[in-house]
Amino acid sequence: MKKKLIAGNWKMNGNLAANEQLLKAVLAGVGQPACRVAVSVPSAYLAQCQSLLAGSVVELAAQDVSAYESGAYTGEISALMLRDFGVRYAIVGHSERRQYHGESDEAVALKAQRALGCGITPIVCVGETLVEREAGQTVEVVKRQLAAVIRANGHCVSEIVVAYEPVWAIGTGKTATPEQAQDVHAVLRAQLKAASPNADRIALLYGGSMNAANAASLLSQPDIDGGLIGGAALKAVDFLTIIAAA
Ligand code: PEP
């Protein structure tokens, strides 16, 4: 059976002292988990977190990666640079980047390609807004977002991780019900299977107000292979409870 993946997304939170405290508490409690565990930290703290996590079961992730290889792209961080810091996963296409930075489906697909090219697993986020859900467009939207990544990455698509993150559930305390999440995951699984014979090994994460109380029921769904965790990843005890649920 493939191992679930629990990935924390710290977003733009933390500082040197708080990061150290949080990671030390996670490492003290994580033991030998049954799932894979990663933390996606602000890029300014990659070096700090790389050193704190060295030799541990918790892997390092980035929150974004440039669609470009190198050059005159002020402020961007390339996949090769991330690799210098031992980064194992990079989130691409988080809804906050799509919304506040105007990232298109095609740009997200290129970012996934860059990450894969450097041996970093992209965690490709897809998800509908509330308006889109209420208009009955959920399936159309997530399939369109994923299709761009499939088109750009061909057979390598079996190396990605996908996170279904309904935008209306992110940071709002409103979680998709396990059935709502499972329904969308089944659609994404079918789309991936049609694209790659190895799609079964792709982890499909759910993200959107997953917390210590609701993680077990979400993670028990047949097509939910883990979670992308925002707010709850900032509290060691909550993050550890979710890891234990997986
Ligand atoms: C996220 O940022 O990817 C996320 C799922 O956030 P939260 O868990 O806080 O909703």
PDB file of C-alpha atoms and ligand atoms in Angstrom:
ATOM      1  CA  MET A   1       0.000   0.000   0.000  1.00  0.00           C
ATOM      2  CA  LYS A   2       1.352   3.462  -0.799  1.00  0.00           C
ATOM      3  CA  LYS A   3       2.245   5.608   2.166  1.00  0.00           C
ATOM      4  CA  LYS A   4       0.076   8.634   2.817  1.00  0.00           C
ATOM      5  CA  LEU A   5       1.717  12.064   2.779  1.00  0.00           C
ATOM      6  CA  ILE A   6       1.062  14.756   5.352  1.00  0.00           C
ATOM      7  CA  ALA A   7       2.552  18.079   4.258  1.00  0.00           C
ATOM      8  CA  GLY A   8       2.373  21.211   6.359  1.00  0.00           C
ATOM      9  CA  ASN A   9       2.187  24.561   4.587  1.00  0.00           C
ATOM     10  CA  TRP A  10       3.432  27.290   6.894  1.00  0.00           C
ATOM     11  CA  LYS A  11       2.607  30.035   4.363  1.00  0.00           C
ATOM     12  CA  MET A  12       4.169  33.395   5.347  1.00  0.00           C
ATOM     13  CA  ASN A  13       4.422  32.589   9.037  1.00  0.00           C
ATOM     14  CA  GLY A  14       7.310  31.991  11.395  1.00  0.00           C
ATOM     15  CA  ASN A  15      10.616  33.435  12.487  1.00  0.00           C
ATOM     16  CA  LEU A  16      13.917  31.912  13.523  1.00  0.00           C
ATOM     17  CA  ALA A  17      12.901  31.273  17.115  1.00  0.00           C
ATOM     18  CA  ALA A  18       9.352  30.069  16.372  1.00  0.00           C
ATOM     19  CA  ASN A  19      10.509  27.756  13.564  1.00  0.00           C
ATOM     20  CA  GLU A  20      13.047  26.125  15.830  1.00  0.00           C
ATOM     21  CA  GLN A  21      10.514  25.627  18.589  1.00  0.00           C
ATOM     22  CA  LEU A  22       7.911  24.200  16.217  1.00  0.00           C
ATOM     23  CA  LEU A  23      10.260  21.818  14.418  1.00  0.00           C
ATOM     24  CA  LYS A  24      11.845  20.617  17.641  1.00  0.00           C
ATOM     25  CA  ALA A  25       8.378  19.825  19.030  1.00  0.00           C
ATOM     26  CA  VAL A  26       7.377  18.017  15.810  1.00  0.00           C
ATOM     27  CA  LEU A  27      10.595  16.008  15.769  1.00  0.00           C
ATOM     28  CA  ALA A  28      10.218  15.130  19.443  1.00  0.00           C
ATOM     29  CA  GLY A  29       6.753  13.690  18.838  1.00  0.00           C
ATOM     30  CA  VAL A  30       6.839  12.267  15.339  1.00  0.00           C
ATOM     31  CA  GLY A  31       8.578   8.953  16.057  1.00  0.00           C
ATOM     32  CA  GLN A  32       8.516   6.545  13.099  1.00  0.00           C
ATOM     33  CA  PRO A  33       5.304   7.618  11.374  1.00  0.00           C
ATOM     34  CA  ALA A  34       3.329   5.311   9.074  1.00  0.00           C
ATOM     35  CA  CYS A  35       3.083   8.173   6.579  1.00  0.00           C
ATOM     36  CA  ARG A  36       5.506  10.489   4.806  1.00  0.00           C
ATOM     37  CA  VAL A  37       5.797  13.900   6.478  1.00  0.00           C
ATOM     38  CA  ALA A  38       6.961  17.213   5.029  1.00  0.00           C
ATOM     39  CA  VAL A  39       6.923  20.869   5.994  1.00  0.00           C
ATOM     40  CA  SER A  40       6.710  23.600   3.422  1.00  0.00           C
ATOM     41  CA  VAL A  41       8.512  26.601   4.830  1.00  0.00           C
ATOM     42  CA  PRO A  42       9.082  30.192   3.669  1.00  0.00           C
ATOM     43  CA  SER A  43      12.120  30.272   1.390  1.00  0.00           C
ATOM     44  CA  ALA A  44      13.996  32.600   3.737  1.00  0.00           C
ATOM     45  CA  TYR A  45      14.090  29.761   6.274  1.00  0.00           C
ATOM     46  CA  LEU A  46      15.029  26.856   4.007  1.00  0.00           C
ATOM     47  CA  ALA A  47      18.609  26.744   5.280  1.00  0.00           C
ATOM     48  CA  GLN A  48      17.532  26.916   8.908  1.00  0.00           C
ATOM     49  CA  CYS A  49      14.918  24.196   8.463  1.00  0.00           C
ATOM     50  CA  GLN A  50      17.236  22.025   6.388  1.00  0.00           C
ATOM     51  CA  SER A  51      19.668  22.001   9.256  1.00  0.00           C
ATOM     52  CA  LEU A  52      16.992  21.394  11.918  1.00  0.00           C
ATOM     53  CA  LEU A  53      15.494  18.498   9.913  1.00  0.00           C
ATOM     54  CA  ALA A  54      18.802  16.878   8.924  1.00  0.00           C
ATOM     55  CA  GLY A  55      18.699  13.115   9.425  1.00  0.00           C
ATOM     56  CA  SER A  56      15.044  13.138  10.481  1.00  0.00           C
ATOM     57  CA  VAL A  57      11.958  11.566   8.909  1.00  0.00           C
ATOM     58  CA  VAL A  58      10.489  15.000   8.166  1.00  0.00           C
ATOM     59  CA  GLU A  59      11.252  16.223   4.660  1.00  0.00           C
ATOM     60  CA  LEU A  60      11.670  19.776   3.475  1.00  0.00           C
ATOM     61  CA  ALA A  61       9.294  21.439   1.016  1.00  0.00           C
ATOM     62  CA  ALA A  62       9.114  24.825  -0.669  1.00  0.00           C
ATOM     63  CA  GLN A  63       5.965  26.877  -1.191  1.00  0.00           C
ATOM     64  CA  ASP A  64       6.646  27.773  -4.818  1.00  0.00           C
ATOM     65  CA  VAL A  65       9.258  27.417  -7.538  1.00  0.00           C
ATOM     66  CA  SER A  66      10.068  29.539 -10.547  1.00  0.00           C
ATOM     67  CA  ALA A  67       8.812  28.537 -13.993  1.00  0.00           C
ATOM     68  CA  TYR A  68      12.226  29.675 -15.308  1.00  0.00           C
ATOM     69  CA  GLU A  69      15.533  27.910 -15.098  1.00  0.00           C
ATOM     70  CA  SER A  70      17.749  30.914 -14.240  1.00  0.00           C
ATOM     71  CA  GLY A  71      18.413  34.503 -15.275  1.00  0.00           C
ATOM     72  CA  ALA A  72      16.835  37.935 -14.974  1.00  0.00           C
ATOM     73  CA  TYR A  73      13.797  37.053 -12.873  1.00  0.00           C
ATOM     74  CA  THR A  74      14.178  39.216  -9.785  1.00  0.00           C
ATOM     75  CA  GLY A  75      12.703  37.668  -6.693  1.00  0.00           C
ATOM     76  CA  GLU A  76      12.264  34.210  -8.195  1.00  0.00           C
ATOM     77  CA  ILE A  77      13.771  31.026  -6.785  1.00  0.00           C
ATOM     78  CA  SER A  78      14.725  28.256  -9.179  1.00  0.00           C
ATOM     79  CA  ALA A  79      14.262  24.530  -8.740  1.00  0.00           C
ATOM     80  CA  LEU A  80      18.044  24.065  -8.764  1.00  0.00           C
ATOM     81  CA  MET A  81      18.394  26.553  -5.917  1.00  0.00           C
ATOM     82  CA  LEU A  82      15.761  24.664  -3.936  1.00  0.00           C
ATOM     83  CA  ARG A  83      17.641  21.458  -4.527  1.00  0.00           C
ATOM     84  CA  ASP A  84      20.758  23.029  -2.998  1.00  0.00           C
ATOM     85  CA  PHE A  85      18.808  23.130   0.255  1.00  0.00           C
ATOM     86  CA  GLY A  86      17.652  19.509   0.113  1.00  0.00           C
ATOM     87  CA  VAL A  87      14.113  20.416  -0.868  1.00  0.00           C
ATOM     88  CA  ARG A  88      12.098  17.268  -1.648  1.00  0.00           C
ATOM     89  CA  TYR A  89       8.710  18.787  -2.553  1.00  0.00           C
ATOM     90  CA  ALA A  90       7.528  22.145  -3.889  1.00  0.00           C
ATOM     91  CA  ILE A  91       3.948  23.358  -3.779  1.00  0.00           C
ATOM     92  CA  VAL A  92       2.897  24.787  -7.146  1.00  0.00           C
ATOM     93  CA  GLY A  93      -0.332  26.533  -8.042  1.00  0.00           C
ATOM     94  CA  HIS A  94      -1.527  27.152  -4.504  1.00  0.00           C
ATOM     95  CA  SER A  95      -4.767  29.120  -4.770  1.00  0.00           C
ATOM     96  CA  GLU A  96      -3.147  32.061  -2.990  1.00  0.00           C
ATOM     97  CA  ARG A  97      -0.553  32.242  -5.776  1.00  0.00           C
ATOM     98  CA  ARG A  98      -3.180  31.831  -8.468  1.00  0.00           C
ATOM     99  CA  GLN A  99      -5.320  34.519  -6.831  1.00  0.00           C
ATOM    100  CA  TYR A 100      -2.774  37.128  -5.662  1.00  0.00           C
ATOM    101  CA  HIS A 101      -0.051  36.567  -8.245  1.00  0.00           C
ATOM    102  CA  GLY A 102      -2.183  35.814 -11.270  1.00  0.00           C
ATOM    103  CA  GLU A 103      -0.630  32.421 -11.914  1.00  0.00           C
ATOM    104  CA  SER A 104      -2.236  30.746 -14.909  1.00  0.00           C
ATOM    105  CA  ASP A 105      -2.772  27.017 -15.377  1.00  0.00           C
ATOM    106  CA  GLU A 106       0.052  27.065 -17.923  1.00  0.00           C
ATOM    107  CA  ALA A 107       2.486  28.808 -15.552  1.00  0.00           C
ATOM    108  CA  VAL A 108       1.666  26.270 -12.860  1.00  0.00           C
ATOM    109  CA  ALA A 109       2.279  23.442 -15.339  1.00  0.00           C
ATOM    110  CA  LEU A 110       5.701  24.902 -16.203  1.00  0.00           C
ATOM    111  CA  LYS A 111       6.574  25.197 -12.528  1.00  0.00           C
ATOM    112  CA  ALA A 112       5.718  21.532 -12.073  1.00  0.00           C
ATOM    113  CA  GLN A 113       7.936  20.725 -15.051  1.00  0.00           C
ATOM    114  CA  ARG A 114      10.881  22.688 -13.626  1.00  0.00           C
ATOM    115  CA  ALA A 115      10.545  20.970 -10.274  1.00  0.00           C
ATOM    116  CA  LEU A 116      10.396  17.498 -11.844  1.00  0.00           C
ATOM    117  CA  GLY A 117      13.417  18.326 -13.982  1.00  0.00           C
ATOM    118  CA  CYS A 118      15.435  18.882 -10.806  1.00  0.00           C
ATOM    119  CA  GLY A 119      14.180  15.835  -8.945  1.00  0.00           C
ATOM    120  CA  ILE A 120      11.747  17.793  -6.779  1.00  0.00           C
ATOM    121  CA  THR A 121       8.206  16.478  -6.498  1.00  0.00           C
ATOM    122  CA  PRO A 122       5.673  19.200  -7.263  1.00  0.00           C
ATOM    123  CA  ILE A 123       2.573  19.264  -5.082  1.00  0.00           C
ATOM    124  CA  VAL A 124       0.150  20.608  -7.677  1.00  0.00           C
ATOM    125  CA  CYS A 125      -2.806  22.395  -6.105  1.00  0.00           C
ATOM    126  CA  VAL A 126      -6.168  22.507  -7.822  1.00  0.00           C
ATOM    127  CA  GLY A 127      -9.523  23.682  -6.521  1.00  0.00           C
ATOM    128  CA  GLU A 128     -12.635  25.639  -7.200  1.00  0.00           C
ATOM    129  CA  THR A 129     -13.884  28.877  -5.658  1.00  0.00           C
ATOM    130  CA  LEU A 130     -17.221  29.069  -3.880  1.00  0.00           C
ATOM    131  CA  VAL A 131     -18.776  30.814  -6.868  1.00  0.00           C
ATOM    132  CA  GLU A 132     -17.575  28.030  -9.149  1.00  0.00           C
ATOM    133  CA  ARG A 133     -18.881  25.318  -6.811  1.00  0.00           C
ATOM    134  CA  GLU A 134     -22.255  26.997  -6.557  1.00  0.00           C
ATOM    135  CA  ALA A 135     -22.385  27.280 -10.339  1.00  0.00           C
ATOM    136  CA  GLY A 136     -21.801  23.520 -10.613  1.00  0.00           C
ATOM    137  CA  GLN A 137     -18.365  24.031 -12.182  1.00  0.00           C
ATOM    138  CA  THR A 138     -16.194  22.172  -9.672  1.00  0.00           C
ATOM    139  CA  VAL A 139     -15.335  19.227 -11.910  1.00  0.00           C
ATOM    140  CA  GLU A 140     -14.748  21.408 -14.964  1.00  0.00           C
ATOM    141  CA  VAL A 141     -12.388  23.724 -13.045  1.00  0.00           C
ATOM    142  CA  VAL A 142     -10.249  21.089 -11.363  1.00  0.00           C
ATOM    143  CA  LYS A 143     -10.016  19.024 -14.546  1.00  0.00           C
ATOM    144  CA  ARG A 144      -8.922  22.090 -16.521  1.00  0.00           C
ATOM    145  CA  GLN A 145      -6.250  22.944 -13.946  1.00  0.00           C
ATOM    146  CA  LEU A 146      -4.927  19.380 -13.877  1.00  0.00           C
ATOM    147  CA  ALA A 147      -5.118  18.956 -17.667  1.00  0.00           C
ATOM    148  CA  ALA A 148      -2.579  21.763 -18.140  1.00  0.00           C
ATOM    149  CA  VAL A 149      -0.120  19.942 -15.878  1.00  0.00           C
ATOM    150  CA  ILE A 150      -0.720  16.628 -17.658  1.00  0.00           C
ATOM    151  CA  ARG A 151      -0.216  18.270 -21.071  1.00  0.00           C
ATOM    152  CA  ALA A 152       3.083  19.875 -20.080  1.00  0.00           C
ATOM    153  CA  ASN A 153       4.516  16.875 -18.275  1.00  0.00           C
ATOM    154  CA  GLY A 154       3.526  13.833 -20.333  1.00  0.00           C
ATOM    155  CA  HIS A 155       4.408  10.499 -18.783  1.00  0.00           C
ATOM    156  CA  CYS A 156       6.303  12.273 -15.942  1.00  0.00           C
ATOM    157  CA  VAL A 157       2.918  13.148 -14.508  1.00  0.00           C
ATOM    158  CA  SER A 158       3.069   9.925 -12.506  1.00  0.00           C
ATOM    159  CA  GLU A 159       5.805  11.620 -10.419  1.00  0.00           C
ATOM    160  CA  ILE A 160       3.655  14.478  -9.163  1.00  0.00           C
ATOM    161  CA  VAL A 161       1.519  14.857  -6.066  1.00  0.00           C
ATOM    162  CA  VAL A 162      -1.876  16.512  -6.471  1.00  0.00           C
ATOM    163  CA  ALA A 163      -3.623  18.477  -3.729  1.00  0.00           C
ATOM    164  CA  TYR A 164      -7.332  19.127  -4.075  1.00  0.00           C
ATOM    165  CA  GLU A 165      -7.889  22.349  -2.178  1.00  0.00           C
ATOM    166  CA  PRO A 166     -11.339  23.875  -2.518  1.00  0.00           C
ATOM    167  CA  VAL A 167     -10.606  27.611  -2.264  1.00  0.00           C
ATOM    168  CA  TRP A 168     -13.668  28.172  -0.062  1.00  0.00           C
ATOM    169  CA  ALA A 169     -12.212  25.776   2.514  1.00  0.00           C
ATOM    170  CA  ILE A 170      -8.711  27.245   2.790  1.00  0.00           C
ATOM    171  CA  GLY A 171      -8.131  29.088   6.034  1.00  0.00           C
ATOM    172  CA  THR A 172     -11.872  29.519   6.524  1.00  0.00           C
ATOM    173  CA  GLY A 173     -12.590  26.722   8.983  1.00  0.00           C
ATOM    174  CA  LYS A 174     -15.066  25.330   6.431  1.00  0.00           C
ATOM    175  CA  THR A 175     -13.960  21.848   5.452  1.00  0.00           C
ATOM    176  CA  ALA A 176     -15.274  19.864   2.519  1.00  0.00           C
ATOM    177  CA  THR A 177     -17.167  16.867   3.837  1.00  0.00           C
ATOM    178  CA  PRO A 178     -15.313  13.586   3.362  1.00  0.00           C
ATOM    179  CA  GLU A 179     -17.860  12.711   0.654  1.00  0.00           C
ATOM    180  CA  GLN A 180     -17.425  16.045  -1.182  1.00  0.00           C
ATOM    181  CA  ALA A 181     -13.652  15.623  -1.104  1.00  0.00           C
ATOM    182  CA  GLN A 182     -13.797  11.953  -2.142  1.00  0.00           C
ATOM    183  CA  ASP A 183     -16.076  12.785  -5.105  1.00  0.00           C
ATOM    184  CA  VAL A 184     -13.553  15.266  -6.504  1.00  0.00           C
ATOM    185  CA  HIS A 185     -10.611  12.985  -5.736  1.00  0.00           C
ATOM    186  CA  ALA A 186     -12.290  10.188  -7.704  1.00  0.00           C
ATOM    187  CA  VAL A 187     -12.630  12.531 -10.693  1.00  0.00           C
ATOM    188  CA  LEU A 188      -8.958  13.522 -10.453  1.00  0.00           C
ATOM    189  CA  ARG A 189      -7.875   9.895 -10.055  1.00  0.00           C
ATOM    190  CA  ALA A 190      -9.792   8.923 -13.199  1.00  0.00           C
ATOM    191  CA  GLN A 191      -8.244  11.809 -15.133  1.00  0.00           C
ATOM    192  CA  LEU A 192      -4.744  10.802 -14.009  1.00  0.00           C
ATOM    193  CA  LYS A 193      -5.387   7.145 -14.842  1.00  0.00           C
ATOM    194  CA  ALA A 194      -6.418   8.100 -18.340  1.00  0.00           C
ATOM    195  CA  ALA A 195      -3.161  10.055 -18.678  1.00  0.00           C
ATOM    196  CA  SER A 196      -0.675   7.607 -17.190  1.00  0.00           C
ATOM    197  CA  PRO A 197      -0.548   3.852 -16.636  1.00  0.00           C
ATOM    198  CA  ASN A 198       1.310   4.557 -13.374  1.00  0.00           C
ATOM    199  CA  ALA A 199      -1.286   6.946 -11.978  1.00  0.00           C
ATOM    200  CA  ASP A 200      -2.010   4.677  -9.035  1.00  0.00           C
ATOM    201  CA  ARG A 201       1.196   5.782  -7.383  1.00  0.00           C
ATOM    202  CA  ILE A 202       0.233   9.474  -7.468  1.00  0.00           C
ATOM    203  CA  ALA A 203      -0.720  10.738  -4.010  1.00  0.00           C
ATOM    204  CA  LEU A 204      -3.909  12.807  -3.988  1.00  0.00           C
ATOM    205  CA  LEU A 205      -3.963  15.087  -0.953  1.00  0.00           C
ATOM    206  CA  TYR A 206      -6.904  16.995   0.455  1.00  0.00           C
ATOM    207  CA  GLY A 207      -6.317  20.510   1.758  1.00  0.00           C
ATOM    208  CA  GLY A 208      -8.705  23.050   3.252  1.00  0.00           C
ATOM    209  CA  SER A 209      -9.096  23.444   7.015  1.00  0.00           C
ATOM    210  CA  MET A 210      -7.970  19.888   7.713  1.00  0.00           C
ATOM    211  CA  ASN A 211      -7.373  19.705  11.436  1.00  0.00           C
ATOM    212  CA  ALA A 212      -6.857  17.351  14.342  1.00  0.00           C
ATOM    213  CA  ALA A 213     -10.598  16.751  14.666  1.00  0.00           C
ATOM    214  CA  ASN A 214     -11.548  16.064  11.054  1.00  0.00           C
ATOM    215  CA  ALA A 215      -8.370  14.470   9.665  1.00  0.00           C
ATOM    216  CA  ALA A 216      -9.263  10.844  10.397  1.00  0.00           C
ATOM    217  CA  SER A 217     -12.583  10.936   8.551  1.00  0.00           C
ATOM    218  CA  LEU A 218     -11.084  12.690   5.521  1.00  0.00           C
ATOM    219  CA  LEU A 219      -8.068  10.391   5.425  1.00  0.00           C
ATOM    220  CA  SER A 220     -10.255   7.288   5.551  1.00  0.00           C
ATOM    221  CA  GLN A 221     -11.704   8.019   2.108  1.00  0.00           C
ATOM    222  CA  PRO A 222     -10.445   5.625  -0.572  1.00  0.00           C
ATOM    223  CA  ASP A 223      -8.934   8.275  -2.850  1.00  0.00           C
ATOM    224  CA  ILE A 224      -7.534  10.606  -0.186  1.00  0.00           C
ATOM    225  CA  ASP A 225      -3.855   9.793   0.176  1.00  0.00           C
ATOM    226  CA  GLY A 226      -2.906  12.520   2.606  1.00  0.00           C
ATOM    227  CA  GLY A 227      -3.320  16.159   3.480  1.00  0.00           C
ATOM    228  CA  LEU A 228      -1.897  19.585   2.779  1.00  0.00           C
ATOM    229  CA  ILE A 229      -2.264  21.355   6.076  1.00  0.00           C
ATOM    230  CA  GLY A 230      -2.121  25.118   6.601  1.00  0.00           C
ATOM    231  CA  GLY A 231      -3.167  26.539   9.970  1.00  0.00           C
ATOM    232  CA  ALA A 232      -3.016  23.240  11.854  1.00  0.00           C
ATOM    233  CA  ALA A 233       0.604  22.703  10.771  1.00  0.00           C
ATOM    234  CA  LEU A 234       1.656  25.672  12.884  1.00  0.00           C
ATOM    235  CA  LYS A 235       0.769  23.869  16.120  1.00  0.00           C
ATOM    236  CA  ALA A 236       2.937  20.844  16.802  1.00  0.00           C
ATOM    237  CA  VAL A 237       0.285  18.935  18.713  1.00  0.00           C
ATOM    238  CA  ASP A 238      -2.321  19.388  15.968  1.00  0.00           C
ATOM    239  CA  PHE A 239       0.141  18.515  13.219  1.00  0.00           C
ATOM    240  CA  LEU A 240       1.242  15.415  15.156  1.00  0.00           C
ATOM    241  CA  THR A 241      -2.380  14.340  15.658  1.00  0.00           C
ATOM    242  CA  ILE A 242      -2.970  14.567  11.902  1.00  0.00           C
ATOM    243  CA  ILE A 243       0.208  12.569  11.250  1.00  0.00           C
ATOM    244  CA  ALA A 244      -1.005   9.921  13.687  1.00  0.00           C
ATOM    245  CA  ALA A 245      -4.398   9.817  11.928  1.00  0.00           C
ATOM    246  CA  ALA A 246      -2.617   9.052   8.654  1.00  0.00           C
TER     247      ALA A 246
HETATM  248  C1  PEP B   1      -3.311  25.521   2.646  1.00  0.00           C
HETATM  249  O1  PEP B   1      -2.780  26.608   2.827  1.00  0.00           O
HETATM  250  O2  PEP B   1      -2.900  24.807   1.727  1.00  0.00           O
HETATM  251  C2  PEP B   1      -4.387  25.103   3.543  1.00  0.00           C
HETATM  252  C3  PEP B   1      -4.997  23.987   3.292  1.00  0.00           C
HETATM  253  O3  PEP B   1      -4.672  25.946   4.587  1.00  0.00           O
HETATM  254  P1  PEP B   1      -5.660  25.626   5.824  1.00  0.00           P
HETATM  255  O4  PEP B   1      -5.374  24.218   6.286  1.00  0.00           O
HETATM  256  O5  PEP B   1      -5.328  26.645   6.854  1.00  0.00           O
HETATM  257  O6  PEP B   1      -7.059  25.736   5.304  1.00  0.00           O
END
